[in-house]
Coordinates of C-alpha atoms and ligand atoms in Angstrom, one line a residue:
M14 CA -4.4 -19.6 -16.5
I15 CA -7.3 -17.2 -16.1
G16 CA -10.3 -18.9 -14.5
D17 CA -8.5 -21.7 -12.8
E18 CA -7.3 -21.8 -9.2
S19 CA -4.2 -19.7 -9.8
Y20 CA -6.2 -16.7 -11.1
P21 CA -9.9 -16.2 -11.0
I22 CA -11.9 -14.3 -13.6
N23 CA -12.6 -10.6 -12.7
F24 CA -13.8 -7.5 -14.4
I25 CA -10.2 -6.7 -15.5
S26 CA -9.5 -10.1 -16.9
K27 CA -12.7 -9.6 -19.0
I28 CA -11.4 -6.3 -20.4
I29 CA -8.1 -8.0 -21.2
D30 CA -9.9 -10.9 -22.9
A31 CA -11.8 -8.5 -25.1
D32 CA -8.7 -6.5 -25.9
L33 CA -6.8 -9.7 -26.9
A34 CA -9.8 -11.0 -28.9
S35 CA -10.3 -7.7 -30.8
G36 CA -6.6 -7.6 -31.7
K37 CA -6.1 -4.3 -29.8
Y38 CA -3.1 -6.0 -28.0
K39 CA -1.2 -9.1 -28.7
S40 CA 0.2 -9.4 -25.2
I41 CA -0.4 -7.6 -22.0
H42 CA 1.9 -5.4 -19.9
T43 CA 1.1 -4.2 -16.4
R44 CA 3.2 -2.4 -13.8
F45 CA 3.3 -2.1 -10.0
P46 CA 4.2 1.6 -9.2
P47 CA 4.8 2.2 -5.5
E48 CA 6.1 5.5 -4.2
P49 CA 9.2 4.7 -2.1
N50 CA 7.9 6.7 0.9
G51 CA 7.2 3.8 3.3
Y52 CA 7.0 0.0 3.6
L53 CA 4.4 -1.9 1.7
H54 CA 1.2 -2.9 3.4
I55 CA -1.4 -5.6 2.8
G56 CA -3.3 -3.2 0.5
H57 CA -0.3 -3.1 -1.8
A58 CA -0.3 -6.9 -1.7
K59 CA -3.7 -6.7 -3.4
S60 CA -2.3 -4.5 -6.1
I61 CA 0.9 -6.7 -6.5
C62 CA -1.1 -9.9 -6.8
L63 CA -3.4 -8.2 -9.3
N64 CA -0.7 -6.6 -11.5
F65 CA 1.9 -9.4 -11.4
G66 CA -0.7 -12.2 -11.1
I67 CA -2.7 -11.1 -14.1
A68 CA 0.4 -10.6 -16.2
Q69 CA 1.5 -14.1 -15.2
A70 CA -1.9 -15.6 -16.0
Y71 CA -1.8 -14.1 -19.6
Q72 CA 2.0 -14.9 -20.0
G73 CA 2.5 -11.1 -20.2
E74 CA 4.9 -8.8 -18.4
C75 CA 4.7 -6.7 -15.3
N76 CA 7.1 -3.9 -14.6
M77 CA 8.4 -2.9 -11.2
R78 CA 8.4 0.9 -11.2
F79 CA 9.3 3.3 -8.4
D80 CA 7.1 6.3 -8.7
D81 CA 9.6 8.6 -7.2
T82 CA 8.7 12.1 -8.2
N83 CA 8.4 13.6 -4.7
P84 CA 11.9 14.0 -3.3
I85 CA 10.8 14.9 0.2
K86 CA 9.6 11.6 1.6
E87 CA 11.4 9.1 -0.6
N88 CA 14.5 7.1 0.2
I89 CA 16.6 4.1 -0.6
E90 CA 15.6 2.2 2.5
F91 CA 12.0 2.2 1.3
V92 CA 13.2 1.2 -2.2
D93 CA 15.1 -1.8 -0.8
S94 CA 12.3 -2.9 1.4
I95 CA 9.7 -2.7 -1.4
K96 CA 11.9 -4.8 -3.7
Y97 CA 12.4 -7.4 -1.0
D98 CA 8.7 -7.6 -0.2
V99 CA 7.7 -8.0 -3.8
K100 CA 10.2 -10.8 -4.3
W101 CA 9.3 -12.4 -1.1
L102 CA 5.6 -12.4 -2.1
G103 CA 6.8 -14.6 -5.0
F104 CA 6.8 -12.3 -8.0
K105 CA 9.3 -11.5 -10.6
W106 CA 9.3 -8.2 -12.5
S107 CA 10.1 -8.0 -16.2
G108 CA 13.6 -6.8 -17.0
N109 CA 15.2 -4.1 -14.9
I110 CA 13.6 -2.0 -12.3
H111 CA 12.1 1.2 -13.6
Y112 CA 12.2 4.6 -11.8
S113 CA 10.0 7.5 -12.8
S114 CA 13.0 9.6 -11.9
D115 CA 14.8 8.1 -14.9
Y116 CA 12.3 10.0 -17.1
F117 CA 12.8 13.4 -15.6
D118 CA 14.3 14.7 -18.9
Q119 CA 11.4 13.3 -20.9
F120 CA 8.8 14.8 -18.6
F121 CA 10.5 18.2 -18.9
N122 CA 10.5 18.0 -22.7
Y123 CA 6.8 17.0 -22.8
A124 CA 6.0 20.0 -20.5
I125 CA 7.8 22.2 -23.1
E126 CA 5.8 20.6 -25.8
L127 CA 2.5 21.4 -24.0
I128 CA 3.7 25.0 -23.5
N129 CA 4.6 25.3 -27.2
K130 CA 1.1 24.1 -28.1
G131 CA -0.4 26.7 -25.9
L132 CA -1.6 24.0 -23.5
A133 CA 0.4 24.8 -20.4
Y134 CA 1.3 28.0 -18.6
V135 CA 3.4 29.3 -15.7
D136 CA 1.1 30.5 -13.0
E137 CA 2.2 32.8 -10.3
L138 CA -0.9 32.7 -8.1
S139 CA -0.1 31.5 -4.5
I140 CA -1.1 28.0 -3.6
E141 CA -4.0 29.4 -1.6
D142 CA -5.2 31.5 -4.5
I143 CA -5.0 28.6 -6.9
R144 CA -7.3 26.7 -4.5
N145 CA -9.7 29.7 -4.3
Y146 CA -9.8 30.2 -8.0
R147 CA -10.6 26.5 -8.5
G148 CA -14.3 26.8 -7.6
T149 CA -16.3 24.0 -6.0
L150 CA -18.3 21.0 -7.2
T151 CA -21.3 23.3 -7.7
Q152 CA -19.4 26.5 -8.8
P153 CA -17.1 26.8 -11.8
G154 CA -13.6 28.0 -11.3
R155 CA -12.1 31.3 -12.5
N156 CA -9.2 31.8 -14.8
S157 CA -5.9 32.8 -13.3
P158 CA -4.7 36.3 -14.4
Y159 CA -1.6 34.5 -15.7
R160 CA -3.5 32.1 -17.9
D161 CA -3.1 33.9 -21.1
R162 CA 0.6 34.6 -21.1
S163 CA 2.4 34.2 -24.4
I164 CA 4.1 31.0 -25.3
N165 CA 7.4 32.7 -25.2
E166 CA 6.9 34.2 -21.8
N167 CA 5.9 30.8 -20.5
L168 CA 9.0 29.2 -22.0
V169 CA 11.2 31.8 -20.3
L170 CA 9.5 31.4 -17.0
F171 CA 9.5 27.6 -17.0
Q172 CA 13.2 27.7 -17.8
K173 CA 13.7 30.1 -14.9
M174 CA 11.8 27.7 -12.7
R175 CA 14.1 24.9 -13.8
E176 CA 17.2 26.9 -13.2
G177 CA 16.2 27.6 -9.6
R178 CA 15.7 31.3 -10.2
I179 CA 12.1 31.3 -8.8
L180 CA 11.4 30.6 -5.2
E181 CA 9.4 27.6 -4.0
G182 CA 5.6 28.4 -4.0
K183 CA 6.1 31.4 -6.2
A184 CA 5.3 29.7 -9.5
C185 CA 4.1 26.4 -11.0
L186 CA 3.3 25.0 -14.4
R187 CA -0.4 24.3 -15.1
A188 CA -2.2 22.6 -17.9
K189 CA -4.6 24.9 -19.7
I190 CA -7.7 22.8 -19.9
N191 CA -11.0 24.2 -18.6
M192 CA -11.7 26.1 -15.4
S193 CA -15.4 25.3 -15.5
S194 CA -15.1 21.6 -16.2
N195 CA -17.4 19.3 -14.2
F196 CA -14.3 17.4 -13.3
M197 CA -12.2 19.3 -10.8
V198 CA -9.0 17.5 -12.0
L199 CA -9.5 19.2 -15.4
R200 CA -9.6 22.7 -13.9
D201 CA -6.1 23.6 -15.1
P202 CA -4.2 21.0 -12.9
V203 CA -0.7 21.7 -11.7
L204 CA 1.9 19.7 -13.7
Y205 CA 5.1 20.9 -12.1
R206 CA 6.1 22.5 -8.9
I207 CA 9.3 24.0 -7.5
K208 CA 11.0 22.0 -4.7
F209 CA 14.5 22.8 -3.6
S210 CA 15.0 19.3 -2.3
K211 CA 17.7 16.8 -3.0
H212 CA 16.3 13.7 -4.7
Y213 CA 17.7 10.3 -3.5
R214 CA 18.6 9.4 -7.1
T215 CA 19.0 12.6 -9.1
G216 CA 20.6 14.6 -6.3
N217 CA 20.4 18.3 -6.9
K218 CA 20.0 18.1 -10.6
W219 CA 16.3 19.2 -10.5
C220 CA 14.5 21.8 -8.4
I221 CA 11.2 21.3 -10.3
Y222 CA 9.3 18.0 -9.9
P223 CA 6.4 16.7 -11.9
M224 CA 3.0 15.9 -10.3
Y225 CA 1.7 12.4 -10.1
D226 CA -1.0 13.0 -12.8
F227 CA 1.6 14.3 -15.3
S228 CA 4.4 11.7 -14.7
H229 CA 2.3 8.6 -14.2
C230 CA 0.6 8.4 -17.6
I231 CA 3.8 9.3 -19.4
S232 CA 5.8 6.7 -17.5
D233 CA 3.1 4.1 -18.4
A234 CA 3.3 5.2 -22.1
I235 CA 7.1 5.2 -22.2
E236 CA 7.2 1.6 -20.8
G237 CA 4.5 0.4 -23.2
I238 CA 2.1 -0.6 -20.4
T239 CA -1.2 -1.8 -21.9
H240 CA -3.4 -1.8 -18.8
S241 CA -2.7 0.7 -16.1
L242 CA -4.5 -0.6 -13.0
C243 CA -5.0 1.8 -10.0
T244 CA -7.4 2.3 -7.2
L245 CA -10.8 4.0 -7.4
E246 CA -9.8 7.3 -6.0
F247 CA -8.1 8.0 -9.4
Q248 CA -11.3 7.5 -11.3
D249 CA -11.7 11.2 -12.2
N250 CA -7.9 11.5 -12.8
R251 CA -8.4 9.1 -15.8
R252 CA -9.7 12.2 -17.8
L253 CA -6.4 14.0 -17.2
Y254 CA -4.4 10.8 -17.8
D255 CA -6.0 10.6 -21.3
W256 CA -5.8 14.4 -21.9
I257 CA -2.1 14.4 -21.4
L258 CA -1.4 11.4 -23.6
E259 CA -3.6 12.8 -26.3
N260 CA -1.8 16.1 -26.3
I261 CA 1.9 15.0 -26.3
T262 CA 3.8 13.2 -29.0
I263 CA 4.0 9.7 -27.8
S264 CA 3.2 6.5 -29.6
S265 CA 1.5 4.5 -27.0
H266 CA -1.7 5.2 -25.0
P267 CA -2.2 2.8 -22.1
R268 CA -5.7 2.6 -20.6
Q269 CA -6.3 3.2 -17.0
Y270 CA -8.8 1.0 -15.1
E271 CA -9.7 1.4 -11.5
F272 CA -10.5 -1.2 -8.8
S273 CA -11.5 -0.8 -5.2
R274 CA -8.8 -0.4 -2.5
L275 CA -8.4 -3.1 0.1
N276 CA -9.6 -1.8 3.5
L277 CA -9.1 -4.1 6.4
E278 CA -11.0 -3.7 9.6
Y279 CA -9.1 -2.4 12.7
F280 CA -6.3 -1.2 10.5
V281 CA -5.2 1.8 8.3
M282 CA -4.0 1.5 4.8
S283 CA -1.9 4.6 4.3
K284 CA 1.8 4.8 4.3
R285 CA 1.6 8.3 5.8
K286 CA -0.5 7.1 8.7
L287 CA 1.7 4.0 9.2
N288 CA 4.8 6.2 9.2
M289 CA 3.2 8.3 12.0
L290 CA 2.7 5.1 14.1
V291 CA 6.4 4.3 13.6
T292 CA 7.7 7.8 14.3
D293 CA 5.4 8.3 17.3
Q294 CA 6.6 4.9 18.6
I295 CA 3.1 3.5 18.8
V296 CA 4.7 0.4 17.3
T297 CA 8.3 -0.7 17.3
G298 CA 8.9 -0.3 13.6
W299 CA 7.4 -0.9 10.1
N300 CA 7.9 -4.6 10.8
D301 CA 6.2 -4.7 14.2
P302 CA 4.1 -7.9 14.1
R303 CA 0.9 -5.9 14.8
M304 CA 1.3 -4.0 11.6
F305 CA -0.4 -5.4 8.5
T306 CA 2.6 -4.4 6.5
I307 CA 4.2 -7.1 4.4
S308 CA 7.2 -7.0 6.7
G309 CA 5.1 -7.1 9.8
L310 CA 3.1 -10.0 8.6
R311 CA 6.2 -11.9 7.6
R312 CA 7.8 -11.3 11.0
R313 CA 4.5 -12.4 12.7
G314 CA 4.7 -15.7 10.8
Y315 CA 2.4 -15.2 7.8
S316 CA 3.6 -17.0 4.7
A317 CA 3.7 -15.4 1.3
A318 CA 1.4 -18.1 0.1
S319 CA -1.2 -17.2 2.7
I320 CA -1.1 -13.5 1.7
R321 CA -1.5 -14.4 -2.0
K322 CA -4.4 -16.7 -1.1
F323 CA -6.1 -13.9 0.8
C324 CA -5.7 -11.5 -2.2
L325 CA -7.2 -14.1 -4.5
C326 CA -10.1 -14.7 -2.1
I327 CA -11.1 -11.0 -1.7
G328 CA -11.2 -10.6 -5.4
V329 CA -11.0 -7.5 -7.6
T330 CA -14.1 -5.4 -8.0
K331 CA -15.2 -1.8 -8.0
Q332 CA -17.1 -2.0 -4.8
D333 CA -15.6 -0.4 -1.7
N334 CA -15.8 -2.6 1.4
L335 CA -14.2 -3.3 4.7
V336 CA -12.7 -6.8 4.7
E337 CA -12.9 -8.8 7.9
M338 CA -9.8 -9.6 9.9
A339 CA -11.2 -13.1 10.1
S340 CA -10.7 -13.7 6.3
L341 CA -7.0 -12.9 6.5
E342 CA -6.6 -15.0 9.6
S343 CA -8.5 -18.0 8.1
C344 CA -6.0 -18.0 5.1
I345 CA -3.0 -18.5 7.4
R346 CA -4.8 -20.7 9.9
N347 CA -5.9 -23.2 7.2
E348 CA -2.3 -23.4 6.0
L349 CA -0.8 -23.8 9.4
N350 CA -3.3 -26.4 10.4
E351 CA -2.1 -28.5 7.5
H352 CA 1.7 -27.9 7.8
A353 CA 2.7 -26.6 11.2
P354 CA 4.3 -29.2 13.5
R355 CA 2.8 -29.5 16.9
A356 CA 4.7 -28.7 20.1
M357 CA 4.0 -28.0 23.8
A358 CA 4.4 -24.7 25.4
V359 CA 3.1 -23.4 28.8
L360 CA 2.4 -19.7 28.6
D361 CA 1.3 -19.1 32.2
P362 CA 3.2 -21.7 34.2
L363 CA 2.1 -23.4 37.5
K364 CA 4.3 -26.1 38.9
L365 CA 2.9 -29.6 39.3
I366 CA 4.7 -32.2 41.3
I367 CA 3.9 -35.9 40.9
E368 CA 4.9 -37.0 44.4
N369 CA 4.7 -40.7 44.0
L370 CA 7.3 -40.7 41.2
P371 CA 10.9 -41.1 42.5
I372 CA 13.0 -37.9 42.8
G373 CA 14.9 -37.5 39.6
Y374 CA 12.5 -39.5 37.6
E375 CA 12.7 -38.9 33.9
K376 CA 11.2 -40.5 30.8
I377 CA 11.5 -39.8 27.1
I378 CA 8.2 -39.8 25.4
S379 CA 7.9 -40.0 21.6
M380 CA 5.2 -37.7 20.2
A381 CA 3.9 -37.3 16.6
N382 CA 4.7 -33.9 15.1
H383 CA 1.3 -33.9 13.4
P384 CA -1.6 -36.0 14.5
Q385 CA -2.8 -36.7 11.0
K386 CA 0.6 -36.8 9.2
E387 CA 2.9 -39.6 10.1
A388 CA 5.2 -38.3 7.4
M389 CA 6.0 -35.2 9.5
G390 CA 7.8 -37.5 11.9
R391 CA 8.1 -37.7 15.6
R392 CA 10.1 -36.1 18.3
E393 CA 11.3 -37.0 21.8
V394 CA 9.9 -35.0 24.6
P395 CA 11.4 -35.5 28.1
F396 CA 8.9 -36.0 30.9
S397 CA 9.9 -35.7 34.6
R398 CA 8.5 -35.7 38.2
E399 CA 7.9 -31.9 38.0
V400 CA 6.1 -30.3 35.1
W401 CA 4.7 -26.9 34.3
I402 CA 1.1 -26.7 33.4
N403 CA -1.0 -23.7 32.5
R404 CA -2.5 -21.9 35.5
A405 CA -5.9 -21.9 33.7
D406 CA -5.8 -25.7 33.5
F407 CA -6.3 -26.1 37.2
R408 CA -9.2 -25.2 39.6
E409 CA -9.7 -26.0 43.2
K410 CA -13.5 -26.3 42.9
D411 CA -15.5 -28.3 40.5
H412 CA -17.3 -26.4 37.7
K413 CA -19.7 -27.5 35.1
Q414 CA -18.1 -28.1 31.7
Y415 CA -14.6 -27.7 33.2
K416 CA -12.7 -30.7 31.9
R417 CA -9.3 -29.9 33.1
L418 CA -7.6 -30.6 36.4
I419 CA -9.7 -30.2 39.6
L420 CA -8.6 -30.8 43.1
G421 CA -9.3 -34.4 44.0
K422 CA -10.0 -35.3 40.3
K423 CA -8.1 -36.8 37.5
V424 CA -6.8 -35.5 34.2
R425 CA -4.5 -36.9 31.6
L426 CA -1.1 -35.2 30.9
R427 CA -0.8 -35.3 27.1
N428 CA 0.9 -38.6 26.1
A429 CA 1.9 -39.3 29.7
Y430 CA 0.3 -40.2 33.0
V431 CA -3.1 -39.8 34.2
I432 CA -2.8 -37.8 37.4
R433 CA -4.9 -36.8 40.3
A434 CA -4.6 -33.5 42.1
E435 CA -4.1 -34.1 45.8
R436 CA -3.3 -30.8 47.4
V437 CA -2.0 -27.3 46.7
V438 CA 0.5 -25.0 48.2
K439 CA -0.3 -21.3 48.3
D440 CA 1.7 -18.1 49.0
I441 CA 0.7 -15.6 51.7
E442 CA -1.6 -13.8 49.3
G443 CA -3.4 -17.0 48.6
N444 CA -2.1 -17.7 45.1
I445 CA -1.4 -21.3 44.3
T446 CA 2.3 -21.9 43.8
C447 CA 2.4 -25.6 43.4
I448 CA 0.0 -28.6 42.9
Y449 CA 0.9 -32.0 44.4
C450 CA -0.5 -34.9 42.4
T451 CA -0.3 -38.7 42.3
C452 CA -0.3 -40.9 39.3
D453 CA -0.9 -44.5 38.6
I454 CA 2.8 -45.5 38.1
N455 CA 1.9 -48.5 36.0
N456 CA -0.3 -46.5 33.7
L457 CA 2.1 -44.5 31.5
Y458 CA 1.1 -44.5 27.9
Q459 CA -2.1 -46.3 28.8
D460 CA -4.1 -43.2 28.4
L461 CA -6.2 -44.8 25.7
I462 CA -7.5 -47.3 28.1
D463 CA -8.4 -44.6 30.5
N464 CA -10.0 -42.6 27.8
H465 CA -13.6 -43.4 28.6
T466 CA -13.2 -42.2 32.2
I467 CA -10.7 -39.4 31.9
K468 CA -12.2 -36.7 29.8
G469 CA -9.6 -33.9 30.1
V470 CA -6.2 -33.8 28.5
I471 CA -3.8 -31.0 29.4
H472 CA -0.4 -30.2 28.0
W473 CA 2.8 -29.7 30.0
V474 CA 6.5 -29.0 29.9
S475 CA 9.1 -30.7 32.1
V476 CA 10.4 -28.3 34.7
H477 CA 13.9 -29.8 34.5
H478 CA 14.0 -29.7 30.7
G479 CA 11.8 -26.8 29.6
L480 CA 13.3 -23.8 28.0
P481 CA 12.3 -20.3 29.2
A482 CA 10.4 -18.4 26.6
Q483 CA 8.5 -15.2 26.1
F484 CA 5.2 -15.2 24.2
H485 CA 4.0 -12.2 22.4
L486 CA 0.3 -12.3 22.1
Y487 CA -1.0 -9.8 19.6
D488 CA -4.4 -8.2 19.4
R489 CA -5.7 -5.7 16.9
L490 CA -3.8 -2.4 16.9
F491 CA -6.9 -0.3 17.0
N492 CA -10.2 -0.6 18.8
I493 CA -12.3 0.8 16.1
R494 CA -13.5 -1.4 13.2
N495 CA -13.7 1.2 10.5
L496 CA -10.9 3.8 10.8
S497 CA -11.6 5.6 7.6
S498 CA -13.4 8.5 9.2
I499 CA -11.3 8.7 12.4
D500 CA -9.3 11.9 12.6
N501 CA -7.3 11.2 15.8
L502 CA -5.8 7.7 15.2
L503 CA -3.9 7.8 18.4
K504 CA -7.1 7.8 20.4
A505 CA -8.2 4.6 18.7
V506 CA -5.1 2.7 19.6
N507 CA -5.7 -0.5 21.6
P508 CA -3.5 -0.3 24.7
N509 CA -3.6 -4.1 25.0
S510 CA -2.5 -4.9 21.4
L511 CA 0.6 -6.7 22.8
I512 CA 0.5 -8.9 25.9
I513 CA 3.8 -10.6 26.9
K514 CA 3.7 -13.8 28.8
K515 CA 6.6 -15.6 30.3
G516 CA 6.7 -19.4 30.4
F517 CA 8.4 -22.5 29.0
V518 CA 8.6 -24.6 25.8
E519 CA 9.7 -28.1 25.3
P520 CA 13.4 -28.5 24.6
S521 CA 12.9 -29.6 20.9
L522 CA 12.3 -25.9 20.2
L523 CA 15.9 -24.9 21.1
N524 CA 16.8 -24.6 17.4
A525 CA 13.5 -23.3 16.2
I526 CA 14.2 -21.2 13.1
A527 CA 12.8 -17.7 12.9
M528 CA 9.5 -17.6 11.1
S529 CA 9.0 -21.3 11.0
P530 CA 5.6 -21.9 12.5
Y531 CA 4.4 -24.3 15.2
Q532 CA 1.1 -25.2 16.7
F533 CA 1.5 -24.9 20.4
E534 CA -1.1 -27.4 21.5
R535 CA -4.3 -25.7 22.8
E536 CA -2.6 -22.2 22.6
G537 CA -2.4 -21.2 19.0
Y538 CA 0.1 -20.9 16.1
F539 CA 3.4 -19.4 17.0
C540 CA 6.8 -18.7 15.4
V541 CA 10.2 -17.5 16.7
D542 CA 10.5 -13.7 16.5
S543 CA 13.3 -12.8 14.1
V544 CA 14.3 -9.7 16.0
Y545 CA 14.1 -10.5 19.7
S546 CA 14.6 -14.2 20.0
Q547 CA 17.9 -15.6 21.4
P548 CA 18.8 -19.2 22.2
S549 CA 19.0 -18.1 25.9
Q550 CA 15.7 -16.3 25.8
L551 CA 13.4 -17.6 23.1
V552 CA 10.7 -15.2 22.0
F553 CA 7.6 -16.4 20.1
N554 CA 5.0 -14.4 18.2
R555 CA 1.5 -15.7 18.2
I556 CA 0.6 -15.7 14.5
V557 CA -3.0 -16.5 15.0
N558 CA -5.4 -18.3 17.4
L559 CA -6.5 -21.8 16.9
R560 CA -10.0 -20.7 16.2
D561 CA -11.7 -17.6 14.9
I562 CA -12.2 -15.5 18.0
W563 CA -13.5 -12.4 16.3
K564 CA -17.0 -13.7 15.8
N565 CA -17.4 -14.4 19.5
I566 CA -16.1 -11.1 20.7
F567 CA -17.8 -8.7 18.3
N568 CA -21.0 -10.3 17.1
Ligands
ATP23 P1 -0.6 4.8 0.6 O1 -1.6 5.8 0.9 O2 -0.6 3.6 1.4 O3 0.8 5.4 0.4 P2 -0.7 4.9 -2.2 O4 -1.7 4.6 -3.2 O5 -0.2 6.3 -2.1 O6 -1.1 4.3 -0.8 P3 1.5 3.8 -3.7 O7 2.9 3.5 -3.2 O8 1.3 4.9 -4.6 O9 0.6 4.1 -2.4 O10 0.8 2.5 -4.2 C1 1.3 1.7 -5.2 C2 0.2 0.9 -5.8 O11 -0.5 0.2 -4.8 C3 -0.8 1.9 -6.4 O12 -1.2 1.4 -7.7 C4 -2.0 1.9 -5.5 O13 -3.2 2.1 -6.2 C5 -1.9 0.5 -4.9 N1 -2.5 0.5 -3.6 C6 -2.2 1.3 -2.5 N2 -3.0 1.0 -1.5 C7 -3.9 0.1 -1.8 C8 -4.9 -0.6 -1.2 N3 -5.3 -0.4 0.0 N4 -5.6 -1.6 -1.9 C9 -5.2 -1.8 -3.2 N5 -4.2 -1.3 -3.8 C10 -3.5 -0.3 -3.2
MG24 MG1 0.6 7.1 -4.0

């Protein structure tokens, strides 16, 4: 319901309310119209949640339509990935999938109708001249010398275009509107261009393809869309959207409304630019966990619910802004804090030997999977005489505020012994290779009693039982917060966006399922990587840190 938790009121819901109240529409029908020229990104998620979400909230319908009128960059791989992503996000389209390419015959017939009405003409100016004749924001354009051709001549030429008898770039079909309009889009926009390219669905049937402005409004009208929601850069194009529908014979006239795009700091929202990152191998693919594509986020360990939540939180307005990374991260962090089972992993291992325990000593320790949720059960974690701890959890010298292990002092191993560091072994370069400790043998499990004296608690993994694992720690892909005005994206790439650590995890993670998340105590939220991980070499992605680190680093 609109206005409750599942869908908040926004300026579009107010328009819909008014349309329903006035009787203009009885029910609402939206559509999500991606071009299959790349994988979907988090910006598309905003549009998906708006179009499908608002239809759901009003018990209306939302169509899934592939806006596939440009044969050069579109393909079936992209179609399949987009379908998968929309379903995975939790949405269901109305009826069958629609394709703009299914309407190619209709588009063609409407173009003929415009020619017959004297509202479209075949222009033979070069692309460059068309641009020159267009004028500027302060200067009106000039009419093309081909503008006043007879209807008959236009029909013949358009037919020739369609039959492949005119070369690419040598002619196009333009609407005859007004070369001195204040709106550049109304200065005789191109409706059709010649492209000798095979289309992934229609093959070689066509060598002329309609422009977005011509095909989109007609597709909306054919499908009986009521509210056609798009991003703000199409604000002026709305004039053309309406002009076309007013001048062809079609019974419905959807209304276009624009909302602001989602821009996320440190990332780019353009399939073209993302495609470049993939082809230039800056990332390993569209689903690289550093990419804020739906597939990248999924592989990284983001749930569909957290992405939907994020889209609800950022809202739908007409104001352009740059959304903080922290807001996306807090959506997944809040969810994981509630639901992710806890486990122990050591990312940067240092061996610790408790020398007063007998050689071969082992003990099974029962640990809660979630400190506040008994219902999430317990697991058995083997402890032994030799454990891995994190290198950063030990210091030789005392330091103010350092509450971990210090030479000569005590610390508690999580749910196990209180230990004291006695001495260290170093390699020839002076790096510590091993710490020898002692423990109070009678004091296992009695950590609570020691609580008032022992401040620090560190986590560990038994050397004998731990599973080797790689940890992929991701940082932002770019170093620049607002990339909108950056020409050379490659220069803005963060060379440290992926850091790989090699360490160990507790054995209960042997059968960890891809994408099912864990909180590795004191390290962050992680999940098994669906591509690289093997039982013999587990690979974990860090989904997000335990706390918001952005504020500390950048403010
Ligand atoms: P891109 O440049 O990433 O390819 P696009 O607008 O060309 O973006 P489409 O496949 O045409 O991509 O987009 C499908 C729908 O998603 C459109 O209605 C578009 O307005 C919307 N959309 C795309 N990017 C964003 C974004 N950053 N925020 C909100 N909606 C978006
Ligand atoms: Mg587009």
